[in-house]
XYZ file of N, CA and C in Angstrom:
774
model
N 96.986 87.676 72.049
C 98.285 88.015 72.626
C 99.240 86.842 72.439
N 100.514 86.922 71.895
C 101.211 86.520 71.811
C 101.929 85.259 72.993
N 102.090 86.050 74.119
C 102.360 85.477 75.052
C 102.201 85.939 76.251
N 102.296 84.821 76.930
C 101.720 85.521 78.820
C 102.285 86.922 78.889
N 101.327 88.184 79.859
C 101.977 89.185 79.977
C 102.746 89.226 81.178
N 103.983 89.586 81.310
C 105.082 90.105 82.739
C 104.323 91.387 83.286
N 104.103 91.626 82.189
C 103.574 93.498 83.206
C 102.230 93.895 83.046
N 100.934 94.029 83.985
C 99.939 94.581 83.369
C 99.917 95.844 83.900
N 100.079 96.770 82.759
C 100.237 98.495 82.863
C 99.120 99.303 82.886
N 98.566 99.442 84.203
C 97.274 100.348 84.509
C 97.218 101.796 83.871
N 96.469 102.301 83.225
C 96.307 103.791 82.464
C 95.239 104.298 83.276
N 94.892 105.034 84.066
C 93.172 105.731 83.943
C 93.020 106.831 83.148
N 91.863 106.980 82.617
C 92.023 108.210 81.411
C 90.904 109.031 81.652
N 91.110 110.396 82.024
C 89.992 110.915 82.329
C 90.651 112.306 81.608
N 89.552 112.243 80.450
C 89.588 113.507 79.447
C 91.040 113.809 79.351
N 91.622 112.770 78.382
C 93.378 113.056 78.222
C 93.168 112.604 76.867
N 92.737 113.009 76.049
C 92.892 112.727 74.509
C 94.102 112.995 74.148
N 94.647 114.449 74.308
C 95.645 114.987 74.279
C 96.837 114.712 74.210
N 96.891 113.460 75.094
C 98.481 113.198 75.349
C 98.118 111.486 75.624
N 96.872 110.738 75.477
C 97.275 109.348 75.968
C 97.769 108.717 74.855
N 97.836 108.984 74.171
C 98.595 108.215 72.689
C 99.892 108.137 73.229
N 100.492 108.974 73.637
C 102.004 109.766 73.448
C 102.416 108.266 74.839
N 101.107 108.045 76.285
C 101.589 107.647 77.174
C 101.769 106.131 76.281
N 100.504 105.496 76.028
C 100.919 104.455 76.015
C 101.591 103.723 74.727
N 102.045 104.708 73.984
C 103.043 104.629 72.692
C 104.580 103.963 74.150
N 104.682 104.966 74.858
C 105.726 104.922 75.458
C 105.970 103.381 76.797
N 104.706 103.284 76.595
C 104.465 101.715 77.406
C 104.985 100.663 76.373
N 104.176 101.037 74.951
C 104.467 99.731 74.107
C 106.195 99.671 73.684
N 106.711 100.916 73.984
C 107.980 100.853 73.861
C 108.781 99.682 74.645
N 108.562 99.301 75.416
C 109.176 98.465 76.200
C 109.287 96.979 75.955
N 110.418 96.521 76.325
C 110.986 95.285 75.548
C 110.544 94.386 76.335
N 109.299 93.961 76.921
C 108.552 93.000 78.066
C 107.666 92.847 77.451
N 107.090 91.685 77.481
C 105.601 90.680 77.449
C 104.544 91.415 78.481
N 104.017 92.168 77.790
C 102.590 93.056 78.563
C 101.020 93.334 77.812
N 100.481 93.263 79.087
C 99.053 93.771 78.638
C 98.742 95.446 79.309
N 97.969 96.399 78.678
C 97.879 97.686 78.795
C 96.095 97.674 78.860
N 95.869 97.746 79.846
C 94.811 98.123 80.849
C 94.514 99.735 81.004
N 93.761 100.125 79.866
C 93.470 101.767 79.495
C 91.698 101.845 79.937
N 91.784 102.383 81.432
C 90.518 102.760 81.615
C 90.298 103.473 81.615
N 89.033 104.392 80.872
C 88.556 105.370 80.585
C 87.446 105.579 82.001
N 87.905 106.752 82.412
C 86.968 107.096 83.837
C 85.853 108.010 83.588
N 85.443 108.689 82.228
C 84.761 109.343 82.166
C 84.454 109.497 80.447
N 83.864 108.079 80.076
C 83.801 107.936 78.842
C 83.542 109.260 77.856
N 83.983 109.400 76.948
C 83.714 110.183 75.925
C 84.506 110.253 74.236
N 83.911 111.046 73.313
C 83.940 110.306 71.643
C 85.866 110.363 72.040
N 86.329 111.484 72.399
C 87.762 111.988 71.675
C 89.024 110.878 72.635
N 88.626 110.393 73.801
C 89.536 109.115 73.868
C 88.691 107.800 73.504
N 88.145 107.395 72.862
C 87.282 106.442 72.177
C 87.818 106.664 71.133
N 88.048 107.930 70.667
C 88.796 107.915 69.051
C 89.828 107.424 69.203
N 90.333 108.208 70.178
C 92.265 107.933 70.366
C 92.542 106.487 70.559
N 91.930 105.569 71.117
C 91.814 104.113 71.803
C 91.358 103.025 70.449
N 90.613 104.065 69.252
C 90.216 103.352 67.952
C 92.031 102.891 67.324
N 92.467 103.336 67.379
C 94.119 103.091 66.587
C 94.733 101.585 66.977
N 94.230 101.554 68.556
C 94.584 100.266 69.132
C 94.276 99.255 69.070
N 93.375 98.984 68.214
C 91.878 98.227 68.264
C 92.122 97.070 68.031
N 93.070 96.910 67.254
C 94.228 95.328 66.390
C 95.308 95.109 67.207
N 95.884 95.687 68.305
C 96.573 95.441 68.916
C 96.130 94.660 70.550
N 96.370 93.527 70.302
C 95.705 92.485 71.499
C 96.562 92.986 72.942
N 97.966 93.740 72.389
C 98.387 93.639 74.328
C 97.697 95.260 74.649
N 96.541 95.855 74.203
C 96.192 97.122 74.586
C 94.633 96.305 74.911
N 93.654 96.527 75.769
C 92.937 96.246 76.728
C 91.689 97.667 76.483
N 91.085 98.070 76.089
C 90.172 99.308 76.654
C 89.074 99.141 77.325
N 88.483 99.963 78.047
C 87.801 99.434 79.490
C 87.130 101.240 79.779
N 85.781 100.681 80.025
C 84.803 102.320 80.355
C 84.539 102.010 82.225
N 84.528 102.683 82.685
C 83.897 103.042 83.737
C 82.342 103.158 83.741
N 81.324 102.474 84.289
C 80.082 102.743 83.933
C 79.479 104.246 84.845
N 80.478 104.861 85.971
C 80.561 106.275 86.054
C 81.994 105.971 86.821
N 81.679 107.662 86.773
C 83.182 108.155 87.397
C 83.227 107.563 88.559
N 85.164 107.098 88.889
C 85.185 106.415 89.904
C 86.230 107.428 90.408
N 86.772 108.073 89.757
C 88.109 108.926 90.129
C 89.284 107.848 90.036
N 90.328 108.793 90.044
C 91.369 107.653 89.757
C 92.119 106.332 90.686
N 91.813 106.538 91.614
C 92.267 105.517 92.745
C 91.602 104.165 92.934
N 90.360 104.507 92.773
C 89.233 103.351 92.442
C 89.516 102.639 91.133
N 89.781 103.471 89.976
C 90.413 102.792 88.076
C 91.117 102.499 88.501
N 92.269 102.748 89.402
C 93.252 102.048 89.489
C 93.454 100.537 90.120
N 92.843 100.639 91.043
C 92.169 99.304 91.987
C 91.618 98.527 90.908
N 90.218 99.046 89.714
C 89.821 98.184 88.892
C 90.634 97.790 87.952
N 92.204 97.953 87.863
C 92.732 97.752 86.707
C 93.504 96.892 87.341
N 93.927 96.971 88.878
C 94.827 95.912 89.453
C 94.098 94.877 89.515
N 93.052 94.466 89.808
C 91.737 93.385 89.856
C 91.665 92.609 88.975
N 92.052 93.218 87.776
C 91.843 92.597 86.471
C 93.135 92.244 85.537
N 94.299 92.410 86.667
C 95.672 92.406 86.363
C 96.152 90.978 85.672
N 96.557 90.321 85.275
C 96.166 89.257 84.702
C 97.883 88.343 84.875
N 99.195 89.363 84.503
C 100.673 89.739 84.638
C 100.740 89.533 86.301
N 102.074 89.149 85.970
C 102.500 89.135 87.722
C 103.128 90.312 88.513
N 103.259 91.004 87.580
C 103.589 92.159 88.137
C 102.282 93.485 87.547
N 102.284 94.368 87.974
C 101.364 95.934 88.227
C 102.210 96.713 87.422
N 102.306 97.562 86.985
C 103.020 99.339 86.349
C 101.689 100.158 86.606
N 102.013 101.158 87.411
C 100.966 102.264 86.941
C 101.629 103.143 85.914
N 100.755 103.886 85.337
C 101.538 105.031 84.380
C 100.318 105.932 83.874
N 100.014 107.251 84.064
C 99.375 108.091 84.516
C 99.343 108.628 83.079
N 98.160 108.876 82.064
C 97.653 109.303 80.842
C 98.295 110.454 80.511
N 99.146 111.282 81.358
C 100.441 112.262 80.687
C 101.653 111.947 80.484
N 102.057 110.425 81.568
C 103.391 111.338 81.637
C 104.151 109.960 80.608
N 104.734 110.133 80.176
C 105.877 108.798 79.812
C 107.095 108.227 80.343
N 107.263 106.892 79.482
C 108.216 106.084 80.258
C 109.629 106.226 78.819
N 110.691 106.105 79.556
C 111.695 105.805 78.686
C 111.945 104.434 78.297
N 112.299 104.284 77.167
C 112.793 102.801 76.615
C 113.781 102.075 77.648
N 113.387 100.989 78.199
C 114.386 100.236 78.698
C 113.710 99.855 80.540
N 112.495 101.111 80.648
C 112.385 101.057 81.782
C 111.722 100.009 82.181
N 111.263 99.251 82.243
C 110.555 97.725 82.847
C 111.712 96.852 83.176
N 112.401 96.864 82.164
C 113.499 95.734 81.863
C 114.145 96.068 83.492
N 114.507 96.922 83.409
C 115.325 97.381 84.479
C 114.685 97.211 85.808
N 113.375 98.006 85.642
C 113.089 97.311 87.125
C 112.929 96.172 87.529
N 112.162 95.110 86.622
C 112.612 93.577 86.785
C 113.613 93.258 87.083
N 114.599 93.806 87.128
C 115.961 93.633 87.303
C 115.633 93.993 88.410
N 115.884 94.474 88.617
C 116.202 95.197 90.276
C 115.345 94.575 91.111
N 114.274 93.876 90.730
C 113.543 93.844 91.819
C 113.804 91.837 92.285
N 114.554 91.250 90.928
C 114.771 90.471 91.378
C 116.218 90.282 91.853
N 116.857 91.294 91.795
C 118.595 91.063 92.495
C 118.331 91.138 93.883
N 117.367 92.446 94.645
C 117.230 92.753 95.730
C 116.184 92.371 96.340
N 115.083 91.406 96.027
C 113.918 90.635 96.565
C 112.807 91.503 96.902
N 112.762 93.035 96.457
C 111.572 93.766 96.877
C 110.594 93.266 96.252
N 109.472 94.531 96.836
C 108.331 93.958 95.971
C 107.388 95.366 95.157
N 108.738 96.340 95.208
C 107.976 97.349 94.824
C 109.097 98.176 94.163
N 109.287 98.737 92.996
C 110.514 99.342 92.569
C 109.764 100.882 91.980
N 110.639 101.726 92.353
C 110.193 102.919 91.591
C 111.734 103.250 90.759
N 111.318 105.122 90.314
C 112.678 105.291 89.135
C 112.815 106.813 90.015
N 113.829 107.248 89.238
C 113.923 109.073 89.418
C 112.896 109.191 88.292
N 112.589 110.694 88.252
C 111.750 111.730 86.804
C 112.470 112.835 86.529
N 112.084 112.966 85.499
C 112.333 113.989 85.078
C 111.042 114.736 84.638
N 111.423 116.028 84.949
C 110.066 117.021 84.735
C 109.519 117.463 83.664
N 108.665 117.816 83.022
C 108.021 118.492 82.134
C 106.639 119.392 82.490
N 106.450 120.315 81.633
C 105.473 121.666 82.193
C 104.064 120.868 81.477
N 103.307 121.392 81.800
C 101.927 120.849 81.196
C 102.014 120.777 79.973
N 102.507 121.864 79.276
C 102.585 121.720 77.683
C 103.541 120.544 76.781
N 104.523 120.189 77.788
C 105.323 118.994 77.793
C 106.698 119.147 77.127
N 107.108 120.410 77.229
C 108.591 121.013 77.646
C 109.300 120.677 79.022
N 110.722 120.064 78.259
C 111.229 119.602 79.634
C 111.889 120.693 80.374
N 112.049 120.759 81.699
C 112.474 121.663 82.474
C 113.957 121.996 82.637
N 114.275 120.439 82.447
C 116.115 120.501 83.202
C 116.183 119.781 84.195
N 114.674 119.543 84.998
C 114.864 119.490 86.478
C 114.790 117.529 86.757
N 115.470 116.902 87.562
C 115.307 115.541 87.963
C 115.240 115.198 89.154
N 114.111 114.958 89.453
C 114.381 114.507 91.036
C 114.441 113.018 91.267
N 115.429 112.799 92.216
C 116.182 111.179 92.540
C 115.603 110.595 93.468
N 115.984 109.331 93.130
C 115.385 108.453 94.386
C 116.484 107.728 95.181
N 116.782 107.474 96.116
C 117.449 106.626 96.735
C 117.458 105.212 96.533
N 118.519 104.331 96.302
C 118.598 102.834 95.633
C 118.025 101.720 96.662
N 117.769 102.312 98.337
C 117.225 101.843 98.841
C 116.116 102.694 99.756
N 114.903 102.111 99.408
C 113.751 103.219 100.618
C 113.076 102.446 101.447
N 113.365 102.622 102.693
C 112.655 102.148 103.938
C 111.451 102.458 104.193
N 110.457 101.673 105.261
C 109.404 102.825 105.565
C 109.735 104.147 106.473
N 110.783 104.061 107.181
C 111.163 105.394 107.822
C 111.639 106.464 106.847
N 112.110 106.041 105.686
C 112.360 107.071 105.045
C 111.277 107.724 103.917
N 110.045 106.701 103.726
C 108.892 107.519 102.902
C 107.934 108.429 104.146
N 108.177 107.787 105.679
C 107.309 108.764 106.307
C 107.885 109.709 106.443
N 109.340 110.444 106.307
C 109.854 111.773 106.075
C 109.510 112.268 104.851
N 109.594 111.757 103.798
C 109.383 112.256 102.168
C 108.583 111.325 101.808
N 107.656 111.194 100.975
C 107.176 110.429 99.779
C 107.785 110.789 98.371
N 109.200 110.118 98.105
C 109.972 110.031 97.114
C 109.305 109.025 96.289
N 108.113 108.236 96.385
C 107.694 106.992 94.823
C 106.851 108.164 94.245
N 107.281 107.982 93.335
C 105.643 108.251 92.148
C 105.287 107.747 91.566
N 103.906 107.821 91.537
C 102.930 106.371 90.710
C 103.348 106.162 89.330
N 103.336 107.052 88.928
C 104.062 106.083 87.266
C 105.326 105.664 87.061
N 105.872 105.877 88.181
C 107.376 105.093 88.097
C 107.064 103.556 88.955
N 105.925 102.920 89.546
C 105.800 101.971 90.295
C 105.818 101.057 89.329
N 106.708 99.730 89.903
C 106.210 98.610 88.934
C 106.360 97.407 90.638
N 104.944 96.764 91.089
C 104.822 96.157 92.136
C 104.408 94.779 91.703
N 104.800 93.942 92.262
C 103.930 92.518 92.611
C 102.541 92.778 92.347
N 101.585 91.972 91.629
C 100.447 92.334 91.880
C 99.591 91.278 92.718
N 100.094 91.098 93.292
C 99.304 89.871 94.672
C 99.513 90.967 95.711
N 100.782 91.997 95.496
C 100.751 92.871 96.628
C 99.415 94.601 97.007
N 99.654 94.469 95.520
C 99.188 95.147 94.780
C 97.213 95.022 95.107
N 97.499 93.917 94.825
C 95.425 93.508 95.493
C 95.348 93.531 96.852
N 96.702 93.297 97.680
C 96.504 92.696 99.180
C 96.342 94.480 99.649
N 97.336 95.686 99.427
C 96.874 96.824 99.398
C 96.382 97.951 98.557
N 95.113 97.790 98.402
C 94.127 99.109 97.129
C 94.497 100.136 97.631
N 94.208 101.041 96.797
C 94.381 102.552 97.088
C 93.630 103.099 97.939
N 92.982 103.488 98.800
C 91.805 104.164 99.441
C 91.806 105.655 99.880
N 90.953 105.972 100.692
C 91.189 107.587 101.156
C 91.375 108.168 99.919
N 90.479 108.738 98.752
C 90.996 108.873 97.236
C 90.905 110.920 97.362
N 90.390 110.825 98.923
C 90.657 112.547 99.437
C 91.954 113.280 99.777
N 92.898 111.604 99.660
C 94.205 112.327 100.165
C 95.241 111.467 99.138
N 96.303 111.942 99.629
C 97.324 111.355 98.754
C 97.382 109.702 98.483
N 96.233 108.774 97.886
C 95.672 107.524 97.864
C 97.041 106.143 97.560
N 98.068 107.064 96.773
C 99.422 106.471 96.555
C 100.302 106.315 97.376
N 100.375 107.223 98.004
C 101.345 107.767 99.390
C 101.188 106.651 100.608
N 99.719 106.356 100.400
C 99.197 105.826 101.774
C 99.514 104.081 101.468
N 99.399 103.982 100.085
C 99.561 102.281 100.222
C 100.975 102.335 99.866
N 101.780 102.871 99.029
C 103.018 102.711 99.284
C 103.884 102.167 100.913
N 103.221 103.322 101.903
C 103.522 103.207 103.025
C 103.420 101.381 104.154
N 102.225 101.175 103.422
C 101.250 99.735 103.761
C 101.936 99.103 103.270
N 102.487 99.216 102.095
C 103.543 98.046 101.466
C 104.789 97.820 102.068
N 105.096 99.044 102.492
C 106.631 98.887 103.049
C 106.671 98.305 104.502
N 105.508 98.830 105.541
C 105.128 98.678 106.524
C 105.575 96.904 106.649
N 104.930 96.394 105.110
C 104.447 94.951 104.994
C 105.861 94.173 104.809
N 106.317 94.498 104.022
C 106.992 93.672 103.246
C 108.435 94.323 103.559
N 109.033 95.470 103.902
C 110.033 95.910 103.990
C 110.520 97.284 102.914
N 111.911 97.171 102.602
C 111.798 98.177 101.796
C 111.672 97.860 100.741
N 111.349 99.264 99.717
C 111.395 99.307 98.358
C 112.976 99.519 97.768
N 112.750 99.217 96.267
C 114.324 99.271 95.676
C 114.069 100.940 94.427
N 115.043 101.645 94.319
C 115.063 102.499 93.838
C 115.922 102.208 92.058
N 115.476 103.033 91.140
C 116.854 102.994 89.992
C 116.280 104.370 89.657
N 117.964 105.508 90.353
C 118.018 106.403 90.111
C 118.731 107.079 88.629
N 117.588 107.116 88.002
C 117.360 107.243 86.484
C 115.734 107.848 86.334
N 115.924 108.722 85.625
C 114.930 109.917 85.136
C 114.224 108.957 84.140
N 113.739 107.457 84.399
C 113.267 106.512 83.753
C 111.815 106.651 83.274
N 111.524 108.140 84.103
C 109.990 108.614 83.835
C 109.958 109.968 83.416
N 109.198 110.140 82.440
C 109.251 111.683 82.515
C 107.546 112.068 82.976
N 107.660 112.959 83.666
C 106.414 113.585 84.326
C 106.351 114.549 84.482
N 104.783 114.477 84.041
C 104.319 115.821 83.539
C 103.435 116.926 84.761
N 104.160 118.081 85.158
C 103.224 118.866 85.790
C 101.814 119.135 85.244
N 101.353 119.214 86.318
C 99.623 119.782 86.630
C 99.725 120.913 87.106
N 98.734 121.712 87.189
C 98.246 122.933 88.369
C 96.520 122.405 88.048
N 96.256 121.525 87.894
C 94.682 121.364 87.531
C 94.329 119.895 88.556
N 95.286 119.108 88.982
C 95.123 118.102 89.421
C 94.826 118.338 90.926
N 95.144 117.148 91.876
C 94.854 117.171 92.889
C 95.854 117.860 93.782
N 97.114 117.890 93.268
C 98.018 118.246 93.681
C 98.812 119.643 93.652
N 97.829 120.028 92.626
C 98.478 121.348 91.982
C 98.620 122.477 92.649
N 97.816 122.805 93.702
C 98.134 123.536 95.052
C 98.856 123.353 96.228
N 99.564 123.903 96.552
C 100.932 123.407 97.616
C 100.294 123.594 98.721
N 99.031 124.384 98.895
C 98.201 124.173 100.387
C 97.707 122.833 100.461
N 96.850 122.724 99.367
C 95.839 121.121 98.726
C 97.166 120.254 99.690
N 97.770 120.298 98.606
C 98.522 118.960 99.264
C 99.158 118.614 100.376
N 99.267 119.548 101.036
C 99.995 119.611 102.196
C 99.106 119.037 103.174
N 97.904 119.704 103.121
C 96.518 119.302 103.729
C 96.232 118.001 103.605
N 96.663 116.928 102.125
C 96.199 115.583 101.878
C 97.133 114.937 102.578
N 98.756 115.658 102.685
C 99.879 114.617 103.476
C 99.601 114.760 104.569
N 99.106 115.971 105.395
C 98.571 115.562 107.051
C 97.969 114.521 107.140
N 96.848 114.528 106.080
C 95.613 113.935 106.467
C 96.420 112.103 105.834
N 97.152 111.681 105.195
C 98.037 110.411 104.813
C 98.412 110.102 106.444
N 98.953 110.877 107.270
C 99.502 110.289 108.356
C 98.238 110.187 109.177
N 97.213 110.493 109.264
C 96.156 110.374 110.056
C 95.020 109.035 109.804
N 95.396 108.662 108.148
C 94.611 107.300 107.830
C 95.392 105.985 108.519
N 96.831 106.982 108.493
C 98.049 105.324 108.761
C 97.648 105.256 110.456
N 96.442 105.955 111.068
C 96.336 105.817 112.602
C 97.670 106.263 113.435
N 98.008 107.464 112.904
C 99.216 108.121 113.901
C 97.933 109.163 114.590
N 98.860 109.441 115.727
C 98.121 110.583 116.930
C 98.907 112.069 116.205
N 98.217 112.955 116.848
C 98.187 113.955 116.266
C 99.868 114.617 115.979
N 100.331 114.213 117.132
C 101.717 114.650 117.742
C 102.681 113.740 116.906
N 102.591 112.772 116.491
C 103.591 111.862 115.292
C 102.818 112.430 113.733
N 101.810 112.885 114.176
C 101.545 112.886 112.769
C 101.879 114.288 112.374
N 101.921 115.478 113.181
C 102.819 116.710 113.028
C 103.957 116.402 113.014
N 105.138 115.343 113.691
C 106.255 115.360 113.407
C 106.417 114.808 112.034
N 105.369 113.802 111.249
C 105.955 113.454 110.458
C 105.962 114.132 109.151
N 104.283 115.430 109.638
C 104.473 116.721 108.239
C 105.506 117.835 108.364
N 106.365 117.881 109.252
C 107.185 118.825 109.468
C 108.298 118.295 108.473
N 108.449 117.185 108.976
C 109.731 116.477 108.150
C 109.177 116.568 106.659
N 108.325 116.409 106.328
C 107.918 116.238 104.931
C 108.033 117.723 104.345
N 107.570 118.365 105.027
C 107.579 120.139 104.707
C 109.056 120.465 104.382
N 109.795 119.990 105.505
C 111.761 120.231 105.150
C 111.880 119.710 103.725
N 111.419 118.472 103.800
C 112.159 117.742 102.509
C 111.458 118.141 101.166
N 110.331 118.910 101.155
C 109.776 119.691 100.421
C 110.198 121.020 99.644
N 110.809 121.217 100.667
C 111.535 122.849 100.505
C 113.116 122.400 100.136
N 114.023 121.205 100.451
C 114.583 121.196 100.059
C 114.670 120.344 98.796
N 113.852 120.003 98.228
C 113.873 118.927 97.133
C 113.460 120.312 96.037
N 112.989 121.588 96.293
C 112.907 122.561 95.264
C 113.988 122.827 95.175
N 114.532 123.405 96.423
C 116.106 124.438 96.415
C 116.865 123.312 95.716
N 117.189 121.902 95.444
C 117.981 121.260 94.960
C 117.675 120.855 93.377
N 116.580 121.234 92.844
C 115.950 121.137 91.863
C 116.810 122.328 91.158
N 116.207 123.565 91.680
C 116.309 124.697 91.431
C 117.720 125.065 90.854
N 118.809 124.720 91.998
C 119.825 124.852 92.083
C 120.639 123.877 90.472
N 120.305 122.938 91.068
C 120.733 121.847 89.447
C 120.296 122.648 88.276
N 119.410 123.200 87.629
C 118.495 124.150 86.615
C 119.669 124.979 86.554
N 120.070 126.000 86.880
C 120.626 126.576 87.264
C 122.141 126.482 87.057
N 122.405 125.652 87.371
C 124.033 125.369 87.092
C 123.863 124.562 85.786
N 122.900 123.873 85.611
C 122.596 123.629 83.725
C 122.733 124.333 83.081
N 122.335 125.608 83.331
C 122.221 126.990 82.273
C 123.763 127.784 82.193
């Protein structure tokens, strides 16, 4: 490697032949000093092939799981081994746009956070874009992720001292949701750059892909953070609103696109 890395960019790869080229093509896009931390969670030939292309390229990293850990645990093993002062997650579908690191470095040193996310933009599994973008606010409190969980993991780019101080855990419930929360709890708020700086890709196969599933994992997010039953219903109610309205506003934008 050329030179020290700024960013070490966590991948977990579990049976994504398909599309991890496409992700971390879109990592190396970026105009930052990085290392790319591609763990394979469930070794096999067809991302071993895909990971063969990289093989001469020193800022790409490949890494087996000696079994499945699921992804929250790869992710923990990839922050562990983070080497960069800063973390990126970025999730074996979805991609990043050119420019996006730069920017959050930016941001994160104008406003002293320690955790920056982006807006997305959507795409269907097949990886047709929708139209649809959902935003983030330029500043997020912890009062305002326990109403919504507006970060998404492949738009995170964190400290990684913060990053080790909170792992992912509970990998039964929303495992992102919950340390996001721990971070903010910690350190204050996060900084937003509302820009579709990610594009992300729907599931119906993931953990999330059922709107019961998940609803069930965000109860159960307010119940790891040690809320009583009665804060922790107020705080899925609020999440349920901002649920229903983050479609209707989706929806609505689509819509007046057309």
């Amino acid at each position: 490697m050329s030179s020290q890395p700024l960013v070490s960019v966590v991948i977990p790869a579990y049976r994504c032949a398909g599309t991890l080229a496409a992700s971390i093509d879109s990592a190396l896009a970026q105009d930052v000093p990085m290392e790319i931390l591609v763990i394979d969670d469930c070794p096999d030939a067809p991302v071993a092939q895909v990971m063969e292309q990289y093989r001469d390229d020193g800022r790409v990293i490949y890494l087996r799981n000696e079994k499945n850990l699921g992804a929250a645990e790869t992710r923990n093993r990839g922050v562990a081994q983070a080497k960069a002062p800063y973390v990126a997650f970025l999730d074996s579908d979805d991609l990043w746009r050119p420019g996006k690191l730069k920017k959050q470095l930016a941001a994160l040193e104008r406003t002293g956070a320690v955790l920056c996310c982006t807006a997305r933009e959507l795409m269907t599994p097949d990886g047709v874009f929708t139209g649809k973008i959902i935003p983030v606010k330029e500043t997020i409190s912890y009062k305002d992720l326990l109403k919504h969980n507006s970060i998404n993991c492949s738009s995170v780019l964190i400290r990684t001292e913060v990053a080790k101080q909170f792992p992912m855990t509970f990998a039964e419930s929303h495992e992102d949701y919950i340390m996001w929360l721990r971070v903010l709890q910690a350190y204050g708020n996060a900084c937003g750059i509302n820009e579709p700086l990610l594009q992300y890709r729907l599931s119906n196969t993931g953990k999330s892909g059922s709107k019961l599933k998940s609803a069930k994992m965000t109860f159960m997010v307010y119940r790891h953070m040690g809320f009583g039953i009665g804060k922790s219903i107020l705080c899925f109610c609020s999440y349920a609103f901002h649920g229903v309205s983050k479609y209707l506003f989706t929806k609505r934008k689509a819509n007046v696109a057309q």
